[in-house]
Short mmCIF file of C-alpha atoms and ligand atoms in Angstrom, two decimals:
data_model
loop_
_atom_site.label_atom_id
_atom_site.label_comp_id
_atom_site.label_asym_id
_atom_site.label_seq_id
_atom_site.Cartn_x
_atom_site.Cartn_y
_atom_site.Cartn_z
CA MET A 1 0.00 0.00 0.00
CA ARG A 2 1.62 3.22 -1.17
CA VAL A 3 0.81 6.53 0.51
CA ILE A 4 1.72 9.98 -0.73
CA VAL A 5 2.16 12.46 2.12
CA ALA A 6 2.39 16.23 1.78
CA ASP A 7 3.05 18.59 4.68
CA ASP A 8 5.23 21.70 4.81
CA ASP A 9 5.72 21.29 8.57
CA ASP A 10 8.88 19.22 9.03
CA ASN A 11 7.81 17.82 12.39
CA PHE A 12 4.39 16.67 11.29
CA ARG A 13 5.66 15.33 7.97
CA SER A 14 8.36 13.30 9.74
CA LEU A 15 5.84 12.06 12.26
CA VAL A 16 3.36 10.92 9.61
CA VAL A 17 6.13 9.19 7.66
CA GLU A 18 7.38 7.48 10.81
CA ILE A 19 3.93 6.27 11.86
CA LEU A 20 2.98 4.95 8.41
CA THR A 21 6.37 3.45 7.61
CA GLY A 22 6.36 1.75 11.01
CA ALA A 23 3.01 0.18 10.13
CA GLY A 24 4.38 -1.22 6.88
CA TYR A 25 3.16 1.36 4.37
CA LYS A 26 5.38 2.55 1.54
CA VAL A 27 5.50 6.30 1.96
CA ALA A 28 6.54 9.10 -0.40
CA ALA A 29 6.65 12.49 1.32
CA GLU A 30 6.85 16.00 -0.13
CA ILE A 31 7.11 19.46 1.42
CA ASN A 32 4.34 21.14 -0.57
CA GLY A 33 1.32 20.35 -2.68
CA ARG A 34 2.91 21.07 -6.03
CA LEU A 35 5.74 18.58 -5.46
CA ALA A 36 3.29 16.01 -4.11
CA TRP A 37 1.02 16.38 -7.14
CA GLU A 38 4.01 16.05 -9.51
CA ARG A 39 5.21 12.97 -7.69
CA LEU A 40 1.77 11.43 -7.65
CA GLN A 41 1.47 11.89 -11.39
CA ALA A 42 4.92 10.38 -11.93
CA GLU A 43 4.77 7.46 -9.50
CA GLY A 44 1.12 6.97 -8.52
CA ALA A 45 -0.07 5.99 -5.01
CA ASP A 46 -2.97 4.16 -3.36
CA MET A 47 -3.83 6.84 -0.83
CA ALA A 48 -2.98 10.45 0.04
CA VAL A 49 -2.47 12.25 3.35
CA LEU A 50 -2.49 16.00 2.70
CA ASP A 51 -1.92 18.98 4.92
CA VAL A 52 -4.35 21.81 4.09
CA ASN A 53 -2.09 24.82 4.51
CA MET A 54 1.01 24.51 2.33
CA PRO A 55 2.96 26.91 0.11
CA GLU A 56 2.89 26.75 -3.72
CA MET A 57 -0.15 24.48 -3.82
CA ASP A 58 -2.38 23.86 -0.82
CA GLY A 59 -4.07 20.62 0.13
CA PHE A 60 -7.44 21.66 -1.29
CA GLN A 61 -5.92 22.26 -4.71
CA VAL A 62 -4.12 18.90 -4.66
CA LEU A 63 -7.43 17.31 -3.67
CA ARG A 64 -9.21 19.06 -6.55
CA ASN A 65 -6.52 17.83 -8.95
CA ILE A 66 -6.91 14.28 -7.65
CA ARG A 67 -10.71 14.31 -7.93
CA THR A 68 -10.62 15.61 -11.51
CA ASP A 69 -7.99 13.16 -12.75
CA ASP A 70 -9.28 9.85 -14.10
CA ARG A 71 -6.33 7.89 -12.69
CA PHE A 72 -6.72 9.17 -9.14
CA LYS A 73 -10.31 10.33 -8.70
CA ASP A 74 -11.28 7.37 -6.49
CA MET A 75 -8.16 7.53 -4.33
CA PRO A 76 -8.85 7.89 -0.58
CA VAL A 77 -7.64 11.22 0.77
CA LEU A 78 -7.14 12.11 4.42
CA MET A 79 -6.75 15.83 5.07
CA LEU A 80 -4.73 17.27 7.95
CA THR A 81 -5.16 20.76 9.32
CA ILE A 82 -3.74 22.73 12.19
CA ARG A 83 -6.91 24.80 12.21
CA ALA A 84 -9.97 23.40 13.89
CA PHE A 85 -12.24 25.75 11.94
CA ALA A 86 -15.41 24.10 10.76
CA ASP A 87 -15.35 25.87 7.37
CA ASP A 88 -12.00 24.26 6.62
CA GLN A 89 -13.50 20.84 7.15
CA VAL A 90 -16.65 21.65 5.21
CA GLN A 91 -14.54 22.84 2.28
CA GLY A 92 -12.48 19.66 2.52
CA TYR A 93 -15.48 17.35 2.39
CA GLU A 94 -17.11 19.37 -0.37
CA THR A 95 -13.92 19.11 -2.41
CA GLY A 96 -14.00 15.35 -1.92
CA ALA A 97 -11.90 14.57 1.15
CA ASP A 98 -12.68 11.16 2.66
CA ASP A 99 -11.61 12.02 6.15
CA TYR A 100 -10.27 14.87 8.21
CA LEU A 101 -7.82 15.02 11.10
CA THR A 102 -6.89 18.06 13.17
CA LYS A 103 -3.26 18.50 14.19
CA PRO A 104 -1.93 17.67 16.68
CA PHE A 105 -3.33 14.17 16.43
CA ASP A 106 -2.86 11.00 18.39
CA ASN A 107 -0.53 8.61 16.53
CA ASP A 108 -2.91 5.68 16.92
CA VAL A 109 -5.81 7.76 15.63
CA LEU A 110 -3.92 8.66 12.46
CA LEU A 111 -3.05 5.03 11.90
CA SER A 112 -6.58 3.79 12.49
CA ARG A 113 -8.04 6.39 10.10
CA VAL A 114 -5.56 5.32 7.42
CA LYS A 115 -6.46 1.68 8.02
CA VAL A 116 -10.15 2.46 7.52
CA LEU A 117 -9.34 4.03 4.15
CA GLU A 118 -7.14 1.07 3.28
CA ARG A 119 -9.99 -1.37 3.97
CA ARG A 120 -12.12 0.56 1.51
CA ILE A 121 -9.46 0.12 -1.18
CA LEU A 122 -9.13 -3.60 -0.47
CA LYS A 123 -12.90 -4.13 -0.73
CA LYS A 124 -12.95 -2.94 -4.34
MG1 MG B 201 1.01 23.37 6.70
#
């Protein structure tokens, strides 16, 4: 199971990579949405974990790109945000996010959310 991760915050990005790698996922991580989108197009992935607030291209734009691309439109996407604002989450779901997690998060919660999305892929 390959996961593309994008977060401009070094600490959170490292943490997500560590948690997912430790659970056996193959992880590709990028520091902004533009690089993540380029990498996704080049290498593909089964799932995406995207920070909302990033320079160059934010998580919402990456999500829009994913949902309008035939190769990736069904890919599960978990959004991360440091802001607990409800409008952020509403915008995320309306853009097609599958799940939403507010930072800081509990490590086990991140992993269990990712596993839920993984089960959905495996059921197909
Ligand atoms: Mg950020």
